Amino acid sequence: MAFLRSLAFFAVLLLLIHGALSFYLPGVAPQDFQKGDSLQVKVNKLTSTKTQLPYTYYSLPYCTPSKIQDSAENLGEVLRGDRIENSLYVFKMREPQMCNIVCKLKLDAKTSKEFKEKISDEYRVNMILDNLPLVVPLKRNDQDSTVYQLGFHVGLKGQYSGSKEEKYFIHNHLAFTVKYHKDLLTESARIVGFEVNPFSVKHEYEGKWDEKMTRLTTCDPHTKHTVVNSNNPQEVEDGKEIIFTYDVEFQESDVKWASRWDAYLLMNDDQIHWFSIVNSLMIVLFLSGMVAMIMLRTLYRDIAKYNELETQEEAQEETGWKLVHGDVFRPPNNSDLLCVYVGTGVQFFGMILVTMMFAVLGFLSPSNRGGLMTAMLLLWVFMGIFAGYTSTRLYKMFKGSEWKKIALRTATLFPAVVSAIFFVLNALIWGQKSSGAVPFGTMFALIFLWFGISVPLVFVGSYVGFKKPAIENPVKTNKIPRQIPEQAWYMNPVFSVLIGGILPFGAVFIELFFILTSIWLNQFYYIFGFLFLVFIILIVTCAEITIVLCYFQLCSEDYLWWWRSYLTSGSSAFYLFLYATFYFFTKLEITKLVSAIFYFGYMLIASYAFFVVTGTIGFYACFWFTRLIYSSVKID
């Protein structure tokens, strides 16, 4: 036990050390700018909620610097499809600029087609300044408030007045607003906001084009003629010339640097969000309390009654869960597979728990782009030691002796299934030439994390677990299995398993809506405090519903509870996938087959992981429950 505690302490220490190193990104620390300092705008991926396939900014023929530099900072960014690169948009701190010409582009058939496709699919351009994403401020019609949308559309579709022919127009003029908070003592300033109003303008000029000398007649800083609307928009057609321009305005703000993300994190109607979550939690807590009270009173009465029986004849006349005491701890069919899934569930549970703790403490804020995914991957790898320990401990209780076989299956089964789905999806995304496709170097890094770190740690945990004494059952197991009587229709395994998954899913489905919205509709999610509370409620609900149904099963003299306890709460993953399907058809506007496969593939992986976690919670609750009740009665 002391050795295990040392290993656990060492693992946590490694995580904390790594957290101190990897969760810090260069853009997270405050950066002070003096007047005239250069501000480099970086461009990120092009995103669309209609296709869910990200592309690099320079996949479109935008104005390109002489040398494109990649600024990806961690593994999570690459897996998310982020491709952060330098751009030609360069500002001077607190020095407004007007009608800056970026470049002139003449479209051909290929480039006009590329722009039209991205405009038709409603792609958005994402940019970053001082680690702040670019947003478009929009006024609400019903309220005197502003909401922010991440990035601006590549362009839009429309018709000229009096014409029914649909045309494509590009946003080629960007009116940037940089908000800053000034330090009165040092005269330095920190950036607290980065906004844009995009316009489509058919720029005109006189004479021969010279990028440095030409003055535009449609936008001229010398005559104070600025772009304020898109009344004369720029068409996207073969042979058309497009001139890209931008303005920069600096506004002093009372918002301090520490609070600059607040506007980004309050994009949704938070009143509905909070009310729905609190309402759901109160209902689940009430039901859980009722279930717990009924179970405790019923069990107390049963145990007292059974302990009062004095003769063997009286015991034989009784029916219920005591009669199966000689079979209740009989090893189940496919016990090896059960051990593997339980170990994997413990690995997932540990990963989720520690990740949420880091998130609640603020280590995984949205300013750490990719930090959440990076943390989850690394924690999954390090939690392999607990997966090996728990799977082998259970395996030894079932009288198993080949612990290396169990360790290998624990280390490879779940990752192999996920990897197979992931490789298929990645091949499809790669075929679409999307930046969401994971590069070869990142693939190699993932394989190294799996086989170089996770697998050895699983074997270390398995070795330690197998060296521990086997878990002793509270009652002896008969040599001959007892015949299970015919069960009522409501005790049918399929029916009871499906019923058991409803309540755990009900505990999380409201929060699930906001999580899916943040993932698939390109919004931020940062209410980790509530998410952690929902996770606790999920644990309690999974445990209690599994215990209740296990008790009813044992009272019906059905002692095959091992797998059913796992599947009862694990079936909530089935409802999660059904809800994901419902969400796809009601909230998303995906039309491409590849995008639909991409969505359902990743939701299948998420549902599979949810099944493993909730199933393990239900199994251990039932395992504790059966050991408790059978050790509390006098067995002759």
XYZ file of C-alpha atoms in Angstrom:
636
model
C 0.000 0.000 0.000
C 2.857 2.362 0.817
C 4.433 1.665 -2.573
C 1.131 2.441 -4.308
C 0.798 5.693 -2.411
C 4.332 6.617 -3.484
C 3.485 5.902 -7.111
C 0.302 7.946 -6.872
C 2.183 10.841 -5.286
C 4.849 10.655 -7.978
C 2.221 10.666 -10.743
C 0.449 13.700 -9.257
C 3.791 15.457 -8.815
C 4.637 14.842 -12.480
C 1.259 16.231 -13.510
C 1.718 19.347 -11.407
C 5.237 19.907 -12.737
C 4.078 19.391 -16.288
C 1.084 21.656 -15.660
C 3.426 24.394 -14.499
C 5.366 24.097 -17.747
C 2.852 23.265 -20.453
C -0.114 25.354 -19.349
C 1.919 28.545 -19.684
C 1.821 30.026 -23.167
C 3.734 33.094 -24.337
C 0.542 35.069 -24.966
C -0.990 34.390 -21.553
C 1.263 36.654 -19.485
C 0.385 40.384 -19.631
C 2.298 42.274 -22.274
C 2.780 46.030 -22.023
C 2.973 48.144 -25.163
C 4.336 51.648 -25.505
C 2.958 54.076 -28.058
C 4.297 53.158 -31.492
C 5.180 49.567 -30.631
C 4.576 47.090 -33.431
C 1.488 44.869 -33.110
C 1.573 41.696 -35.185
C -1.798 40.273 -36.174
C -1.763 36.496 -36.637
C -4.228 34.609 -38.801
C -5.836 31.341 -37.718
C -7.911 28.721 -39.499
C -11.015 29.308 -41.583
C -14.021 27.715 -39.874
C -17.572 26.879 -40.870
C -20.420 25.443 -38.816
C -21.906 24.073 -42.034
C -18.959 21.831 -42.963
C -17.032 21.498 -39.645
C -13.864 21.238 -41.779
C -11.231 23.883 -40.928
C -8.802 25.210 -43.536
C -5.675 27.299 -43.246
C -6.048 31.016 -43.893
C -3.710 30.856 -46.872
C -5.673 28.023 -48.476
C -7.547 30.952 -50.000
C -5.518 33.350 -52.192
C -5.335 36.094 -49.575
C -2.444 38.549 -49.419
C 0.620 36.530 -48.431
C 3.778 37.682 -46.583
C 7.162 36.871 -48.106
C 7.640 34.079 -45.566
C 4.813 32.270 -43.774
C 5.728 31.281 -40.200
C 3.743 28.723 -38.225
C 3.061 29.711 -34.604
C 1.447 26.504 -33.266
C 2.355 26.200 -29.595
C 1.053 22.849 -28.319
C -0.315 19.463 -29.296
C -3.924 20.423 -28.591
C -3.825 23.268 -31.114
C -2.705 20.922 -33.885
C -5.405 18.365 -33.032
C -8.060 21.108 -33.099
C -6.967 22.115 -36.585
C -5.549 25.484 -35.491
C -2.952 26.819 -37.919
C -1.700 30.124 -36.499
C 0.475 32.040 -38.960
C 1.834 35.547 -39.496
C 0.074 38.085 -41.717
C 0.522 41.414 -43.502
C -1.741 43.169 -40.997
C 0.701 45.142 -38.824
C -0.379 47.958 -36.489
C 1.390 50.602 -34.451
C 0.179 50.832 -30.861
C -2.195 53.791 -30.341
C -1.481 55.139 -33.837
C -4.680 55.022 -35.927
C -4.355 54.049 -39.565
C -6.772 54.651 -42.411
C -7.161 52.919 -45.776
C -3.972 50.904 -45.590
C -3.530 48.889 -48.784
C -2.537 45.274 -48.161
C -2.341 44.038 -51.761
C -4.173 43.810 -55.080
C -5.347 40.456 -56.396
C -6.680 39.550 -59.836
C -9.004 36.562 -59.784
C -8.868 33.748 -62.281
C -11.312 30.877 -62.701
C -9.642 28.792 -59.953
C -9.330 31.508 -57.289
C -12.836 32.852 -57.896
C -14.206 29.314 -57.518
C -12.308 28.864 -54.222
C -13.698 32.102 -52.804
C -17.225 31.256 -53.938
C -17.099 27.826 -52.302
C -15.960 29.280 -48.976
C -18.567 32.056 -49.124
C -21.303 29.537 -49.953
C -20.275 27.366 -46.986
C -20.285 30.442 -44.696
C -16.637 30.222 -43.724
C -15.288 32.668 -41.165
C -11.811 34.173 -40.977
C -10.176 33.983 -37.545
C -7.390 36.308 -36.442
C -5.478 36.824 -33.193
C -3.857 39.884 -31.616
C -1.969 39.533 -28.333
C -3.650 36.139 -27.821
C -7.139 37.676 -28.185
C -9.343 36.267 -30.967
C -10.951 38.662 -33.399
C -14.695 39.215 -32.898
C -17.492 40.990 -34.758
C -19.725 43.059 -32.417
C -23.436 42.737 -33.159
C -26.256 44.715 -31.570
C -29.223 42.705 -30.322
C -32.538 43.773 -31.814
C -34.553 43.180 -28.647
C -32.035 44.476 -26.131
C -29.604 47.339 -25.798
C -26.620 45.024 -25.576
C -23.845 43.662 -27.758
C -23.001 40.066 -28.603
C -19.769 38.913 -30.191
C -19.224 36.455 -33.012
C -15.857 34.834 -33.476
C -14.254 35.840 -36.761
C -15.809 37.513 -39.795
C -17.361 35.910 -42.865
C -15.184 35.526 -45.952
C -18.023 37.142 -47.857
C -21.729 36.998 -48.519
C -24.269 36.151 -51.209
C -26.878 38.594 -52.475
C -28.609 40.244 -55.429
C -28.418 43.698 -56.891
C -31.581 45.782 -56.639
C -33.996 44.756 -59.399
C -32.091 41.557 -60.232
C -32.781 37.955 -59.220
C -29.318 36.671 -60.124
C -27.346 35.673 -57.028
C -23.870 37.153 -56.774
C -20.907 36.514 -54.480
C -19.266 39.412 -52.651
C -16.030 39.358 -50.654
C -15.196 41.263 -47.461
C -12.042 43.029 -48.611
C -12.020 46.041 -46.262
C -11.575 45.460 -42.531
C -12.236 48.210 -39.990
C -10.329 47.047 -36.901
C -10.867 48.387 -33.394
C -8.180 47.697 -30.814
C -9.230 48.408 -27.238
C -6.539 49.078 -24.671
C -6.270 49.745 -20.943
C -3.771 52.445 -20.106
C -1.483 52.533 -17.097
C -1.541 56.128 -15.830
C 1.858 55.819 -14.127
C 3.958 54.274 -16.899
C 1.959 55.414 -19.970
C 2.124 51.808 -21.209
C -1.022 50.007 -22.279
C -2.385 46.494 -22.466
C -4.699 45.206 -25.186
C -8.146 44.238 -23.855
C -10.235 43.961 -27.034
C -9.896 43.143 -30.735
C -12.939 43.821 -32.915
C -13.656 44.232 -36.614
C -16.410 45.444 -38.931
C -15.950 43.845 -42.360
C -17.054 45.604 -45.571
C -17.239 44.638 -49.190
C -16.004 47.565 -51.294
C -15.197 47.796 -54.993
C -12.128 49.986 -54.672
C -11.215 52.350 -57.500
C -8.033 54.239 -58.323
C -6.682 56.505 -61.024
C -3.700 55.881 -63.271
C -1.346 52.926 -63.233
C -1.291 50.673 -60.188
C 1.600 51.108 -57.757
C 1.078 49.483 -54.374
C 3.162 52.125 -52.574
C 2.150 55.236 -54.489
C -1.399 54.632 -55.731
C -4.170 56.497 -53.913
C -7.647 55.042 -53.870
C -10.605 57.218 -54.786
C -12.949 55.084 -52.694
C -10.886 55.226 -49.502
C -8.324 57.982 -49.002
C -6.770 59.038 -45.679
C -5.665 62.393 -47.144
C -9.230 63.454 -47.906
C -10.588 61.713 -44.781
C -12.751 59.549 -47.027
C -13.393 56.295 -45.164
C -15.438 53.183 -45.804
C -18.653 53.206 -43.797
C -20.878 50.801 -45.751
C -20.966 48.167 -48.501
C -23.234 50.009 -50.950
C -20.787 49.375 -53.792
C -19.673 45.806 -53.012
C -16.802 43.856 -54.545
C -17.950 40.943 -56.707
C -16.134 37.613 -56.886
C -15.848 36.745 -60.584
C -13.198 35.531 -62.991
C -11.089 38.492 -64.150
C -12.132 40.858 -61.335
C -9.530 42.844 -59.390
C -9.769 42.873 -55.599
C -7.905 45.408 -53.473
C -7.588 44.445 -49.803
C -7.502 47.340 -47.329
C -7.940 47.995 -43.621
C -8.434 50.714 -41.011
C -7.257 50.619 -37.405
C -8.859 52.566 -34.590
C -7.650 52.522 -30.983
C -10.101 52.977 -28.117
C -9.211 53.385 -24.458
C -11.199 51.015 -22.230
C -11.943 50.732 -18.521
C -11.725 46.928 -18.785
C -8.616 45.643 -17.071
C -6.346 43.020 -18.608
C -7.448 40.347 -16.114
C -11.085 40.789 -17.201
C -10.589 41.074 -20.934
C -11.970 37.588 -21.638
C -15.264 38.248 -19.828
C -16.990 39.564 -22.951
C -15.959 36.445 -24.884
C -17.202 34.068 -22.204
C -20.630 35.669 -21.870
C -21.792 35.238 -25.444
C -24.849 33.095 -24.662
C -28.007 33.943 -22.760
C -26.551 32.971 -19.400
C -29.838 33.380 -17.497
C -31.437 30.453 -19.344
C -28.218 28.483 -18.971
C -27.970 28.913 -15.220
C -31.681 28.429 -14.565
C -31.768 25.195 -16.593
C -28.733 23.732 -14.864
C -29.923 24.602 -11.357
C -33.386 23.250 -12.101
C -31.925 19.995 -13.431
C -29.594 19.604 -10.473
C -32.365 20.182 -7.946
C -34.582 17.529 -9.561
C -31.748 15.006 -9.729
C -30.700 15.699 -6.144
C -34.280 15.262 -4.951
C -34.693 11.948 -6.794
C -31.319 10.727 -5.567
C -32.245 11.558 -1.981
C -35.534 9.700 -2.290
C -33.844 6.650 -3.789
C -31.159 6.627 -1.109
C -33.718 6.921 1.702
C -35.884 4.073 0.344
C -32.853 1.834 -0.168
C -31.480 2.420 3.306
C -34.832 1.723 5.027
C -35.565 -1.379 2.935
C -32.098 -2.838 3.392
C -32.102 -2.190 7.115
C -35.395 -4.064 7.474
C -34.195 -6.975 5.279
C -30.923 -7.419 7.151
C -32.625 -7.270 10.533
C -35.228 -9.856 9.434
C -32.684 -12.282 7.997
C -30.466 -12.072 11.063
C -33.441 -13.002 13.273
C -33.973 -16.335 11.467
C -32.837 -19.104 13.771
C -33.146 -22.361 11.788
C -32.046 -23.602 8.386
C -35.670 -24.470 7.573
C -36.737 -20.885 8.160
C -33.938 -19.640 5.927
C -34.954 -22.009 3.137
C -38.532 -20.767 3.287
C -37.388 -17.229 2.683
C -36.892 -15.764 -0.776
C -34.803 -12.845 -1.845
C -31.246 -11.772 -2.132
C -29.907 -13.934 0.752
C -30.690 -17.160 -1.096
C -28.095 -16.416 -3.784
C -25.241 -15.821 -1.342
C -23.448 -18.915 -2.637
C -23.426 -17.641 -6.235
C -23.390 -13.868 -6.034
C -19.579 -13.693 -6.216
C -19.194 -16.356 -8.881
C -16.887 -15.000 -11.649
C -18.929 -13.840 -14.649
C -18.592 -14.900 -18.251
C -15.890 -12.962 -20.118
C -14.448 -11.843 -16.798
C -11.171 -10.845 -18.510
C -12.995 -8.333 -20.705
C -14.838 -6.938 -17.699
C -11.529 -6.375 -15.916
C -10.158 -4.547 -18.957
C -13.187 -2.257 -19.217
C -13.176 -1.497 -15.492
C -9.488 -0.598 -15.626
C -10.058 1.630 -18.657
C -12.972 3.292 -16.867
C -10.769 4.085 -13.877
C -8.208 5.602 -16.250
C -10.884 7.787 -17.835
C -12.393 8.729 -14.484
C -9.021 9.888 -13.175
C -8.355 11.877 -16.322
C -11.734 13.658 -16.148
C -11.472 14.363 -12.426
C -7.992 15.913 -12.565
C -8.793 17.824 -15.776
C -11.852 19.384 -14.166
C -9.847 20.309 -11.078
C -7.298 22.116 -13.265
C -10.111 23.775 -15.243
C -11.936 24.964 -12.115
C -8.676 26.452 -10.805
C -8.300 28.389 -14.074
C -5.332 26.559 -15.622
C -7.327 25.631 -18.729
C -8.918 28.945 -19.665
C -9.709 29.676 -23.344
C -6.612 31.873 -23.488
C -4.656 28.604 -23.402
C -5.670 27.535 -26.899
C -5.461 23.760 -27.095
C -4.578 23.538 -23.406
C -7.667 21.510 -22.505
C -7.034 18.853 -25.148
C -3.316 18.700 -24.357
C -4.040 18.249 -20.651
C -6.577 15.484 -21.305
C -4.163 13.554 -23.520
C -1.294 13.776 -21.049
C -3.490 12.902 -18.086
C -4.885 9.894 -19.973
C -1.320 8.681 -20.484
C -0.293 9.095 -16.841
C -3.508 7.537 -15.509
C -2.526 4.297 -17.219
C -0.836 3.218 -13.995
C -4.195 3.202 -12.189
C -5.854 1.376 -15.081
C -3.342 -1.442 -14.842
C -3.611 -1.628 -11.069
C -7.418 -1.846 -10.895
C -7.855 -4.262 -13.817
C -5.270 -6.674 -12.422
C -6.620 -6.489 -8.883
C -10.055 -7.468 -10.150
C -8.532 -10.132 -12.401
C -6.718 -11.714 -9.453
C -9.967 -11.766 -7.460
C -11.430 -13.868 -10.296
C -8.544 -16.357 -9.762
C -6.688 -15.215 -12.878
C -2.957 -15.791 -13.184
C -1.846 -14.290 -16.537
C -1.615 -10.661 -15.462
C 0.550 -9.620 -18.426
C -2.226 -10.561 -20.835
C -4.719 -8.404 -18.927
C -2.234 -5.532 -18.766
C -1.684 -5.637 -22.529
C -5.406 -5.714 -23.280
C -6.051 -2.861 -20.824
C -3.346 -0.770 -22.484
C -4.505 -1.393 -26.045
C -8.235 -2.257 -26.307
C -9.865 1.152 -25.903
C -7.097 3.154 -27.641
C -7.124 0.684 -30.539
C -10.879 1.096 -31.106
C -10.636 4.891 -30.889
C -7.542 4.963 -33.110
C -9.265 2.885 -35.805
C -12.185 5.347 -35.937
C -9.802 8.303 -35.719
C -7.612 7.095 -38.609
C -10.650 6.633 -40.855
C -11.936 10.124 -40.025
C -8.483 11.620 -40.441
C -8.144 10.019 -43.877
C -11.477 11.527 -44.933
C -10.463 14.957 -43.624
C -7.069 14.666 -45.312
C -8.877 13.862 -48.566
C -10.702 17.208 -48.215
C -7.313 18.974 -47.773
C -8.514 20.373 -44.458
C -6.185 21.698 -41.767
C -8.152 19.498 -39.357
C -6.194 16.488 -40.679
C -3.536 15.506 -38.141
C -0.020 15.734 -39.653
C 2.364 12.773 -39.709
C 4.612 14.274 -37.029
C 1.686 14.690 -34.630
C 0.560 11.123 -35.371
C 4.010 9.912 -34.405
C 3.825 11.924 -31.166
C 0.452 10.346 -30.301
C 1.769 6.843 -30.994
C 4.801 7.573 -28.838
C 2.590 8.755 -25.966
C 0.571 5.552 -26.279
C 3.279 2.925 -26.646
C 6.190 4.815 -25.098
C 4.527 6.029 -21.896
C 0.957 4.750 -21.426
C 1.616 1.048 -22.099
C 4.651 0.843 -19.746
C 2.712 2.638 -17.002
C -0.185 0.181 -17.384
C 2.275 -2.697 -16.955
C 3.802 -1.052 -13.871
C 0.353 -0.644 -12.324
C -0.581 -4.226 -13.237
C 2.579 -5.597 -11.648
C 1.912 -3.722 -8.411
C -1.761 -4.775 -8.418
C -0.983 -8.443 -9.021
C 1.543 -8.492 -6.166
C -1.145 -7.366 -3.734
C -3.161 -10.060 -1.912
C -6.337 -11.121 -3.713
C -9.569 -9.470 -2.597
C -11.462 -11.893 -0.351
C -15.203 -12.327 -0.850
C -17.409 -11.980 2.266
C -19.135 -15.331 1.544
C -18.033 -18.584 -0.046
C -19.065 -19.540 -3.563
C -20.815 -22.891 -4.162
C -19.268 -25.342 -6.596
C -22.547 -25.952 -8.434
C -24.334 -22.869 -9.799
C -27.850 -22.257 -8.539
C -30.616 -22.272 -11.119
C -32.030 -18.822 -11.778
C -35.866 -18.824 -11.631
C -37.916 -17.359 -14.454
C -37.875 -13.576 -14.243
C -40.705 -11.075 -14.587
C -40.832 -9.089 -17.827
C -39.578 -5.912 -16.166
C -36.486 -7.754 -14.920
C -35.454 -8.667 -18.463
C -31.757 -7.710 -18.819
C -32.252 -5.545 -21.919
C -35.223 -3.691 -20.424
C -33.622 -3.052 -17.033
C -30.336 -1.968 -18.614
C -32.051 0.557 -20.902
C -34.180 1.875 -18.039
C -31.073 2.309 -15.892
C -29.406 4.693 -18.340
C -32.225 7.249 -18.422
C -31.590 8.922 -15.064
C -27.791 9.416 -15.494
C -28.400 10.892 -18.935
C -31.102 13.142 -17.475
C -28.516 14.530 -15.064
C -26.283 15.805 -17.853
C -28.368 16.397 -20.963
C -28.936 20.129 -20.362
C -25.246 20.731 -19.850
C -24.614 18.494 -22.840
C -26.482 20.956 -25.055
C -24.083 23.775 -24.164
C -21.043 21.519 -24.581
C -22.167 20.426 -28.054
C -22.913 24.034 -28.957
C -19.429 25.144 -27.944
C -17.804 22.324 -29.929
C -19.852 22.343 -33.125
C -21.049 25.964 -33.305
C -17.647 27.508 -32.586
C -18.391 29.087 -29.209
C -16.497 29.251 -25.946
C -17.374 27.070 -22.957
C -15.969 28.056 -19.610
C -18.491 27.241 -16.864
C -16.303 24.484 -15.445
C -17.590 25.032 -11.905
C -21.087 23.988 -12.932
C -19.696 21.221 -15.107
C -17.817 19.819 -12.112
C -21.023 19.921 -10.055
C -22.896 18.122 -12.835
C -20.132 15.510 -12.916
C -20.563 14.879 -9.173
C -24.319 14.535 -9.684
C -23.656 12.101 -12.537
C -21.501 9.939 -10.253
C -24.160 9.868 -7.535
C -26.942 9.128 -10.015
C -25.035 6.337 -11.758
C -24.192 4.755 -8.414
C -27.702 4.920 -6.967
C -29.649 3.741 -10.009
C -27.267 0.800 -10.400
C -27.586 -0.141 -6.730
C -31.389 0.014 -6.881
C -31.642 -2.190 -9.965
C -28.988 -4.560 -8.615
C -30.989 -4.937 -5.402
C -34.167 -5.752 -7.350
C -32.200 -8.249 -9.434
C -30.797 -10.042 -6.381
C -34.228 -10.106 -4.751
C -35.441 -11.935 -7.882
C -32.711 -14.541 -7.217
C -30.754 -13.501 -10.290
C -27.101 -13.395 -9.258
C -25.606 -12.433 -12.657
C -25.006 -8.839 -11.631
C -21.410 -8.257 -12.715
C -21.930 -7.273 -16.339
C -25.422 -5.918 -15.776
C -24.156 -3.427 -13.192
C -21.659 -2.151 -15.752
C -24.197 -1.963 -18.565
C -26.979 -0.403 -16.457
C -25.340 2.976 -15.968
C -23.224 2.560 -19.106
C -26.385 2.498 -21.213
C -26.657 6.250 -20.663
C -24.112 6.485 -23.505
C -26.805 5.084 -25.830
C -29.061 8.020 -24.948
C -26.142 10.410 -25.364
C -25.645 9.218 -28.944
C -29.386 9.474 -29.615
C -29.330 13.047 -28.328
C -26.296 13.802 -30.517
C -28.315 12.533 -33.497
C -31.254 14.726 -32.485
C -28.896 17.706 -32.122
C -27.476 17.071 -35.590
C -30.854 17.270 -37.298
C -32.288 20.142 -35.246
C -29.363 22.515 -34.534
C -26.752 21.950 -37.223
C -26.921 22.760 -40.921
C -24.425 20.191 -42.148
C -25.116 19.097 -45.717
C -21.892 17.401 -46.846
C -21.556 13.640 -46.378
C -17.941 13.895 -45.200
C -18.919 16.457 -42.548
C -21.777 14.226 -41.334
C -19.419 11.239 -41.073
C -16.954 13.466 -39.214
C -19.647 14.539 -36.731
C -21.053 11.080 -36.050
C -17.586 9.541 -35.895
C -16.440 11.859 -33.139
C -19.747 11.622 -31.281
C -19.394 7.822 -31.433
C -15.967 8.126 -29.777
C -17.429 10.485 -27.145
C -20.332 8.100 -26.469
C -17.970 5.131 -26.188
C -15.856 7.029 -23.651
C -19.009 8.021 -21.733
C -20.056 4.357 -21.678
C -16.726 3.305 -20.185
C -16.800 5.995 -17.482
C -20.426 5.624 -16.379
C -20.244 1.828 -16.599
C -17.240 1.753 -14.284
C -18.969 4.046 -11.789
C -22.028 1.768 -11.736
C -19.895 -1.361 -11.438
C -17.934 -0.138 -8.429
C -21.103 1.107 -6.730
C -22.688 -2.322 -7.143
C -19.455 -4.065 -6.132
C -19.338 -2.074 -2.884
C -23.062 -2.604 -2.304
C -23.019 -6.414 -2.694
C -19.964 -6.819 -0.483
C -21.563 -4.590 2.131
C -24.917 -6.384 2.368
C -23.505 -9.926 2.269
C -20.958 -9.123 4.943
C -23.751 -7.709 7.146
C -25.833 -10.867 7.429
C -25.167 -14.139 9.258
C -24.669 -16.903 6.710
C -24.873 -20.455 8.081
